[in-house]
PDB file of C-alpha atoms and ligand atoms in Angstrom:
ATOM      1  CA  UNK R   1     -40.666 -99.140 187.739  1.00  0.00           C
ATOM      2  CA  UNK R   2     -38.284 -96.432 185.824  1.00  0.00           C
ATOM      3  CA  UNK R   3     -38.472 -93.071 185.760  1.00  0.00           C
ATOM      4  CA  UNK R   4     -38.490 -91.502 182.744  1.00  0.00           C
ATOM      5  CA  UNK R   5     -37.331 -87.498 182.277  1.00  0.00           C
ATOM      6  CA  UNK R   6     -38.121 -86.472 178.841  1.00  0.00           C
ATOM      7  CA  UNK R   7     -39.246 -82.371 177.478  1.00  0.00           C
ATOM      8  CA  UNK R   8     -42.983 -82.166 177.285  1.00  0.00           C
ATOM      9  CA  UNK R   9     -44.947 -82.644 174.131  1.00  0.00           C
ATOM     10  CA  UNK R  10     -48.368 -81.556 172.890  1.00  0.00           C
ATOM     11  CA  UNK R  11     -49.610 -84.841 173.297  1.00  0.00           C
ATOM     12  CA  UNK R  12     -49.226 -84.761 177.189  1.00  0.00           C
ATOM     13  CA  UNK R  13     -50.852 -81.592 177.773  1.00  0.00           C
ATOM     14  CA  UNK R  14     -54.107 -83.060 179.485  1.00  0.00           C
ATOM     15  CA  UNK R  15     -51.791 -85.072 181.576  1.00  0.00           C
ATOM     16  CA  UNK R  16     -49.603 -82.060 181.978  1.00  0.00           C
ATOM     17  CA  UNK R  17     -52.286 -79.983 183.334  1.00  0.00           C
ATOM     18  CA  UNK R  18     -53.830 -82.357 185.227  1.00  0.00           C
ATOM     19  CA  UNK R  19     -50.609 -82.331 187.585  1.00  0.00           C
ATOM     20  CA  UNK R  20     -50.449 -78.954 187.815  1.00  0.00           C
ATOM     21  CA  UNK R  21     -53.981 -78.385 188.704  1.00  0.00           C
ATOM     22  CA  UNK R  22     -53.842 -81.762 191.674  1.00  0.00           C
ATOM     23  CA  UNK R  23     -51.264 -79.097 193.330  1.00  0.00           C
ATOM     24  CA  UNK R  24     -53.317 -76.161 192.806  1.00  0.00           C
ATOM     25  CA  UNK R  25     -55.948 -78.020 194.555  1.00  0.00           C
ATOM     26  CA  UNK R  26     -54.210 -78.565 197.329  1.00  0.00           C
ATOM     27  CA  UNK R  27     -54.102 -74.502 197.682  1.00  0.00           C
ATOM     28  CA  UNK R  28     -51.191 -73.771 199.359  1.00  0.00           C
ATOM     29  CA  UNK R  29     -48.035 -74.894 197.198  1.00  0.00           C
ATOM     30  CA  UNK R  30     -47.851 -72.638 193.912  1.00  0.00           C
ATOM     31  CA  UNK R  31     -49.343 -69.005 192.831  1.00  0.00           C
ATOM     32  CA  UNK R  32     -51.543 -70.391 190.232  1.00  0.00           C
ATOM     33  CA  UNK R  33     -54.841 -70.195 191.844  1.00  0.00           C
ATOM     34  CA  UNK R  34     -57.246 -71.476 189.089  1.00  0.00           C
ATOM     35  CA  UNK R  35     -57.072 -74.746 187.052  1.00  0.00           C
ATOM     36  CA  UNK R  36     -55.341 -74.776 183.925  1.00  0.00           C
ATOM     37  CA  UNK R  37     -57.820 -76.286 180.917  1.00  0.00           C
ATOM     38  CA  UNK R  38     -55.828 -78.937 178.518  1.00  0.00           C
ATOM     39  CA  UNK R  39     -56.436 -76.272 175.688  1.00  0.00           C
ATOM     40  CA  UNK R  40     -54.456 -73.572 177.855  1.00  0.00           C
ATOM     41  CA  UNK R  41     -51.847 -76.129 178.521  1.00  0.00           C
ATOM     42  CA  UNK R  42     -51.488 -77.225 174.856  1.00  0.00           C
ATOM     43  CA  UNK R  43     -50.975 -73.525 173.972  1.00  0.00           C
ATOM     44  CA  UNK R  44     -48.257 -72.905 176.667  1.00  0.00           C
ATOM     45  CA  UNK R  45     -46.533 -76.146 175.678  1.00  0.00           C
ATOM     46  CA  UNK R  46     -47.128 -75.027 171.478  1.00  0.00           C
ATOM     47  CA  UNK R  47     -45.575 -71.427 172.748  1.00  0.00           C
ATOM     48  CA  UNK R  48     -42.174 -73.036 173.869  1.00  0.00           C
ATOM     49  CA  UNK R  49     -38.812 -71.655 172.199  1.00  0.00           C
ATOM     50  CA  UNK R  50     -35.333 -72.625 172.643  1.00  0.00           C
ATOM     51  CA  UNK R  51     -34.975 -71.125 175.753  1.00  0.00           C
ATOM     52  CA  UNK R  52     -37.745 -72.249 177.320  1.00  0.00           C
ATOM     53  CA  UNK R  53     -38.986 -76.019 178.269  1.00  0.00           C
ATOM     54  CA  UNK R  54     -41.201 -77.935 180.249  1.00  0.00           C
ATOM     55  CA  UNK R  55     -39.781 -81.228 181.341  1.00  0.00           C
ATOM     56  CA  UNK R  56     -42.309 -84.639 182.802  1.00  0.00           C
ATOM     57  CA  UNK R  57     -41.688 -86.987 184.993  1.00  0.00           C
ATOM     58  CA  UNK R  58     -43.345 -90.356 183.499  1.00  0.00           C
ATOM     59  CA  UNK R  59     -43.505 -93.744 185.268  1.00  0.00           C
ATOM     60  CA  UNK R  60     -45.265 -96.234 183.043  1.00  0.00           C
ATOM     61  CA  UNK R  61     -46.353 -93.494 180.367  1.00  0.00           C
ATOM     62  CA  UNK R  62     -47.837 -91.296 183.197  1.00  0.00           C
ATOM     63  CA  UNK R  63     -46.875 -88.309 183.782  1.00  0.00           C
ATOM     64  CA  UNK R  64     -46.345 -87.566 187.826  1.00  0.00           C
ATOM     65  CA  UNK R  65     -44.004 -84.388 187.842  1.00  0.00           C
ATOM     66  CA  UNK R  66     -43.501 -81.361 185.776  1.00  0.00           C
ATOM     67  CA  UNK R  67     -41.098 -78.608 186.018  1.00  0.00           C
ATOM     68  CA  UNK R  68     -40.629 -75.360 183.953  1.00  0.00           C
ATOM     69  CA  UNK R  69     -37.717 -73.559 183.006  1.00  0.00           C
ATOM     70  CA  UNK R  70     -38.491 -70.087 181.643  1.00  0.00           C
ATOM     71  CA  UNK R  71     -37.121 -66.474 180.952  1.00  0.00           C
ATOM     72  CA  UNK R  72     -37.140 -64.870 184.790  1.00  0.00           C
ATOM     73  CA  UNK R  73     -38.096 -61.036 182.801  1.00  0.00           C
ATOM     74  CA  UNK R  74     -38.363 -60.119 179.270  1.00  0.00           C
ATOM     75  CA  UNK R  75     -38.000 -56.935 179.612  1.00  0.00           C
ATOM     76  CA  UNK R  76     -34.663 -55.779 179.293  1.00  0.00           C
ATOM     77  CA  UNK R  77     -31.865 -57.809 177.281  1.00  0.00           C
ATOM     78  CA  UNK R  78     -29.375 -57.394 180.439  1.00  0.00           C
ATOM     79  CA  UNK R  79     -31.422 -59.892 182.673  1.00  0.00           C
ATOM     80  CA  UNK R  80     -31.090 -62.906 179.533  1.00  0.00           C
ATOM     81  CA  UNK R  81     -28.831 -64.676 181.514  1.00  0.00           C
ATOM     82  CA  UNK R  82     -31.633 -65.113 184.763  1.00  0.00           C
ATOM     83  CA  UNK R  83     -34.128 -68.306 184.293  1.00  0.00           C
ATOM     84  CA  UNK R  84     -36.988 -69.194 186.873  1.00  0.00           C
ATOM     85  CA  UNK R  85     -38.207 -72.520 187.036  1.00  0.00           C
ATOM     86  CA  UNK R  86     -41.230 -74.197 188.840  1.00  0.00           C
ATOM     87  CA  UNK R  87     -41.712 -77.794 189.702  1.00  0.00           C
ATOM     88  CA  UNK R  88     -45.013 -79.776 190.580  1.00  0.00           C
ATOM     89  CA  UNK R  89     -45.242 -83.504 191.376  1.00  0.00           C
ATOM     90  CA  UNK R  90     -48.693 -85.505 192.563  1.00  0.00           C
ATOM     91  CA  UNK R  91     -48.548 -86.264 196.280  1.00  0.00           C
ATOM     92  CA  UNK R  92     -47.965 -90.160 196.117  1.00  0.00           C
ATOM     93  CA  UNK R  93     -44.532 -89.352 194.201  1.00  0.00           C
ATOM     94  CA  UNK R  94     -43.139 -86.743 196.117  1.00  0.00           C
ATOM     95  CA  UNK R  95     -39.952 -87.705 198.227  1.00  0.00           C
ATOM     96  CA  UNK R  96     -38.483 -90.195 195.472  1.00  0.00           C
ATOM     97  CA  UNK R  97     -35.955 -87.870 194.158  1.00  0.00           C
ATOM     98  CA  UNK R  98     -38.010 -87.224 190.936  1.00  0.00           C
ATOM     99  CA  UNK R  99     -38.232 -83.659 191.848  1.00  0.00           C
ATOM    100  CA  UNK R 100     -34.133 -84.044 191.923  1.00  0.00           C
ATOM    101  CA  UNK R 101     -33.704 -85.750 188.418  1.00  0.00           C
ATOM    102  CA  UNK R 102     -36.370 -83.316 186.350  1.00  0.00           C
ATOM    103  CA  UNK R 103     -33.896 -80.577 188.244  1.00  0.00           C
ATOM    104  CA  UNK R 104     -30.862 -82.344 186.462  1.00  0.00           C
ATOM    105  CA  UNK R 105     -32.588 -81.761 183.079  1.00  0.00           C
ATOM    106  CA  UNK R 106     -33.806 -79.026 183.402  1.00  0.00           C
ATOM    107  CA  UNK R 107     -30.033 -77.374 184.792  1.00  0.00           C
ATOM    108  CA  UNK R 108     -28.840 -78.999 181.461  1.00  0.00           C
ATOM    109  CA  UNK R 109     -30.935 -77.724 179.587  1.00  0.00           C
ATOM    110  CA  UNK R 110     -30.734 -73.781 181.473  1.00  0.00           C
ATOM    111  CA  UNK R 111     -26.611 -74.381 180.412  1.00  0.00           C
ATOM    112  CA  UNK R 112     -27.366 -74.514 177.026  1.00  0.00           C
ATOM    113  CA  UNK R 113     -29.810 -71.992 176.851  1.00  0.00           C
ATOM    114  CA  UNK R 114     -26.582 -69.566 177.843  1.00  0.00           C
ATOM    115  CA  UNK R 115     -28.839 -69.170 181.192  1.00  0.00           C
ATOM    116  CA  UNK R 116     -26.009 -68.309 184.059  1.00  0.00           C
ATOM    117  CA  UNK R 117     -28.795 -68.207 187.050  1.00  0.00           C
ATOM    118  CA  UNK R 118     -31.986 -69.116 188.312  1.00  0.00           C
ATOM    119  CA  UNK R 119     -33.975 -67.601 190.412  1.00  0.00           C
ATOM    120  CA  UNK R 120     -37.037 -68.497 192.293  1.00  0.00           C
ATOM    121  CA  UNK R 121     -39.421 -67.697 194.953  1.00  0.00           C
ATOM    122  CA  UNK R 122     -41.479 -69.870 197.226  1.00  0.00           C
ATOM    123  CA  UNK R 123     -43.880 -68.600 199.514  1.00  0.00           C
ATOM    124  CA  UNK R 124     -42.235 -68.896 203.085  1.00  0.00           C
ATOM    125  CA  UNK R 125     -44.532 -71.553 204.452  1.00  0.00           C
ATOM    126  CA  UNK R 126     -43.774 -74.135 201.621  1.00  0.00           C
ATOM    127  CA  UNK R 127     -40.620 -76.108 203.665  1.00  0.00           C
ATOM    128  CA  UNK R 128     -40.728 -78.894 201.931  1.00  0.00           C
ATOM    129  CA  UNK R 129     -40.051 -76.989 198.651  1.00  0.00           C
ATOM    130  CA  UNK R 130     -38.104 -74.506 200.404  1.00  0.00           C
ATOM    131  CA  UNK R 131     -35.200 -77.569 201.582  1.00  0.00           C
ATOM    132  CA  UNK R 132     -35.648 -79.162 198.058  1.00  0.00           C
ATOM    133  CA  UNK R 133     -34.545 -76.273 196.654  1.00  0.00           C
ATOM    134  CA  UNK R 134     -31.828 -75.424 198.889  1.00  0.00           C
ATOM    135  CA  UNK R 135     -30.746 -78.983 198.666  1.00  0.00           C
ATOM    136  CA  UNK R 136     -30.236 -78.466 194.967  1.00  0.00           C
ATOM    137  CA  UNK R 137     -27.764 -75.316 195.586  1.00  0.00           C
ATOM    138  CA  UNK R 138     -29.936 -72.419 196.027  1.00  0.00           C
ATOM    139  CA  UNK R 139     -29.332 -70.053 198.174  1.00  0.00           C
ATOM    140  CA  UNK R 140     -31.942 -67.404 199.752  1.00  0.00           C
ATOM    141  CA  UNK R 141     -31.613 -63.934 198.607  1.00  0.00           C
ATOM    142  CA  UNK R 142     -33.937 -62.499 201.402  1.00  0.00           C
ATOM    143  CA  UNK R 143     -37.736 -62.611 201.688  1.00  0.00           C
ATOM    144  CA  UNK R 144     -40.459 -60.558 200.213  1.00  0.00           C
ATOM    145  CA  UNK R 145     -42.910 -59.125 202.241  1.00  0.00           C
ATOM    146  CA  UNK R 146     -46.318 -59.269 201.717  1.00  0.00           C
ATOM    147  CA  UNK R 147     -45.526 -60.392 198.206  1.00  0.00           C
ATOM    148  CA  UNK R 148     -48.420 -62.563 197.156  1.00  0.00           C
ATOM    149  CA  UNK R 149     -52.113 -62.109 197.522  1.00  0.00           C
ATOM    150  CA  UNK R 150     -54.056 -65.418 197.729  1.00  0.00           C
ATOM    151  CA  UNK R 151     -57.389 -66.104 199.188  1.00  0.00           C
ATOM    152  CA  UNK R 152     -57.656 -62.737 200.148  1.00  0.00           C
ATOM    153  CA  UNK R 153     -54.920 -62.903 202.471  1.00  0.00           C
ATOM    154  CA  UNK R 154     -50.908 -61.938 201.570  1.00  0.00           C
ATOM    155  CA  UNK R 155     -48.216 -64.253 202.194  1.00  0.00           C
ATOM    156  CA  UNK R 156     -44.165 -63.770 202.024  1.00  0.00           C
ATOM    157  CA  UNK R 157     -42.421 -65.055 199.707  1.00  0.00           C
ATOM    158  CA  UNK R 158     -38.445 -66.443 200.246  1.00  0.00           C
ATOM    159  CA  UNK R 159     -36.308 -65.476 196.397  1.00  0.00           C
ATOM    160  CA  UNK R 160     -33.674 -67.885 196.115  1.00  0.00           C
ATOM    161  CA  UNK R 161     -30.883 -67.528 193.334  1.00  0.00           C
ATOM    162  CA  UNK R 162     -28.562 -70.565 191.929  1.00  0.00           C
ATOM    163  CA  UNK R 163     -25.291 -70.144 189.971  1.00  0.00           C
ATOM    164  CA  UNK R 164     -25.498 -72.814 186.796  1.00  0.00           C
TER     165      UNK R 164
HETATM  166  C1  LIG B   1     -41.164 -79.559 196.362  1.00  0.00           C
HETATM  167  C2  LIG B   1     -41.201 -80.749 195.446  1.00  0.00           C
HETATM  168  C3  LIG B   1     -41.104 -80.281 194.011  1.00  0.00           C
HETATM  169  C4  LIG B   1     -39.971 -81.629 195.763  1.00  0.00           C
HETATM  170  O1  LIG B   1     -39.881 -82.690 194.845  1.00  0.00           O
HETATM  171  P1  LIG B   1     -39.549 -84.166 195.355  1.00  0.00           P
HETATM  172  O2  LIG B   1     -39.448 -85.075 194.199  1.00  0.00           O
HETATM  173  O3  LIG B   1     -40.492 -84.526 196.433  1.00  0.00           O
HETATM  174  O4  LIG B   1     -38.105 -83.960 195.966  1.00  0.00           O
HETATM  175  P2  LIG B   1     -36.931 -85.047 195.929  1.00  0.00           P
HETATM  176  O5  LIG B   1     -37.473 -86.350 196.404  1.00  0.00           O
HETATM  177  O6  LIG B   1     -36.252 -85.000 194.596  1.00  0.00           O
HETATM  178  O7  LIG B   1     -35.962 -84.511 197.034  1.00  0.00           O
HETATM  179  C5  LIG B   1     -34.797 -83.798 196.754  1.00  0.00           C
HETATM  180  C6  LIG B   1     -34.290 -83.183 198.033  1.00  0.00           C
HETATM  181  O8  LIG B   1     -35.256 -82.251 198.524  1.00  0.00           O
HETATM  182  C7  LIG B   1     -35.455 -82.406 199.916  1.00  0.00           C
HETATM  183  N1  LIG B   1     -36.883 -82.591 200.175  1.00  0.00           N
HETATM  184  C8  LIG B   1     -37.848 -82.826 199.267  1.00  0.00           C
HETATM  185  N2  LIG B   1     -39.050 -82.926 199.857  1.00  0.00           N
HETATM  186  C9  LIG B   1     -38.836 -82.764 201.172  1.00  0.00           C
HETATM  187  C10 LIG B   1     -39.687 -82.761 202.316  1.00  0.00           C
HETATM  188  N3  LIG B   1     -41.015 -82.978 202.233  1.00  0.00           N
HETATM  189  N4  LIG B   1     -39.133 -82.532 203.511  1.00  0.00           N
HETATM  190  C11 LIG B   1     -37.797 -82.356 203.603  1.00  0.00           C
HETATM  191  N5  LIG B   1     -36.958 -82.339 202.579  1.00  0.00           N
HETATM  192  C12 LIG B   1     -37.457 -82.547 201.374  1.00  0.00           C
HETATM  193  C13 LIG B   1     -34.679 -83.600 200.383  1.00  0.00           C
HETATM  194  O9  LIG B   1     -33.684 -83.064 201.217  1.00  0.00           O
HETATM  195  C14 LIG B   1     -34.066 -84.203 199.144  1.00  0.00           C
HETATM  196  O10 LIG B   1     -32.683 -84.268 199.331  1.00  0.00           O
HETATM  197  P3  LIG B   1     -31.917 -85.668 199.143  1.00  0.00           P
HETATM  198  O11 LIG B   1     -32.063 -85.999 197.668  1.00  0.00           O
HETATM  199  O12 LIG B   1     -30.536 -85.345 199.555  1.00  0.00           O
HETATM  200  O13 LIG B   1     -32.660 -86.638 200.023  1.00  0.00           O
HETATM  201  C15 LIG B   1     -42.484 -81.608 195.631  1.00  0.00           C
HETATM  202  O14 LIG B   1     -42.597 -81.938 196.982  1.00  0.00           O
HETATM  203  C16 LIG B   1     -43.766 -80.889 195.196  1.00  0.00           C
HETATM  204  O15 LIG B   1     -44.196 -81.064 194.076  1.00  0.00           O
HETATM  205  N6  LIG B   1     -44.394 -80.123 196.092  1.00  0.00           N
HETATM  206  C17 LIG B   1     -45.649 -79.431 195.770  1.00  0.00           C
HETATM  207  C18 LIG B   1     -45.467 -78.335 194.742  1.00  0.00           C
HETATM  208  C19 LIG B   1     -44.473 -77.293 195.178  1.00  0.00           C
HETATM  209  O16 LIG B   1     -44.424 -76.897 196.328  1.00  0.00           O
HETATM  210  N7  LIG B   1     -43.639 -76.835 194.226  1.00  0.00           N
HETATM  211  C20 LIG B   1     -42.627 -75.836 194.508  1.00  0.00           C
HETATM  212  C21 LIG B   1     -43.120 -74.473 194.217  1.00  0.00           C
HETATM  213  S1  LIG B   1     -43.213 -74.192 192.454  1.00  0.00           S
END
């Protein structure tokens, strides 16, 4: 069974958000702390311009993984050279490498976006992201304290940076 890396369309965006929202579930992975709706998802994906994309990970026309490469801040022209990206796979494809190959894309893609870096942050618990990330070339910048609120409770988050 291939894997098959390919830029998101419309089409996928129920598949796209169910994905997302299996990791939200799992409450303790990614900042998003309510479900996404296919219509929200179908906007986002609609909303897309050349420098951003969302890239799937399909194995027999399902999609498993999705990753996001975005603007890091739009406000200020001298930071259009910093991405951010964000990756989410279902549990029973995780450790496969698929995280590693929608990373290749989506590093392509960055490149020709005239991206230079991208910069991330994980909350400080999430290891398994944290060494997937670091295994890809990114390097911690330093932690943020207190940085996130979720649950009612505030968690630090680790900023990582990566040289294209
Ligand atoms: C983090 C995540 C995206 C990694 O994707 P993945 O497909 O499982 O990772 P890969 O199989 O491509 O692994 C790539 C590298 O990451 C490392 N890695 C990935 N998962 C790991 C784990 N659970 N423990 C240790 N190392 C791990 C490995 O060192 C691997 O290196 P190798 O290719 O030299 O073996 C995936 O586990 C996930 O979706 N987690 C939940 C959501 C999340 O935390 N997203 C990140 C915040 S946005």
């Amino acid at each position: 069974m291939g894997t098959l890396i390919r830029k998101a369309t419309v089409n996928d965006a129920k598949q796209v958000a169910d994905v997302i929202n299996s990791v939200i579930s799992e409450g303790k992975y990614t900042l998003f702390d309510r479900a996404f709706s296919e219509e929200e998802e179908r906007a986002f994906i609609l909303s897309l311009r050349d420098r951003s994309a969302v890239y799937v990970a399909a194995i027999d026309n399902a999609v498993v993984g999705v990753q996001s490469i975005d603007l890091f801040a739009n406000f200020a022209e001298c930071v259009r050279h910093v991405a951010t990206m964000g990756t989410w796979l279902r549990t029973d494809f995780r450790g496969r490498g698929i995280g590693r190959l929608l990373a290749e894309e989506s590093f392509r893609f960055a490149r020709s976006a005239d991206y230079r870096k991208v910069v991330i942050q994980i909350l400080v618990d999430n290891e398994a992201a944290l060494r997937f990330y670091r295994s890809l070339g990114f390097q911690d910048i330093g932690i943020a304290r207190l940085h996130v609120r979720l649950g009612g409770k505030f968690h630090d988050e680790v900023y990582l940076e990566k040289f294209l």
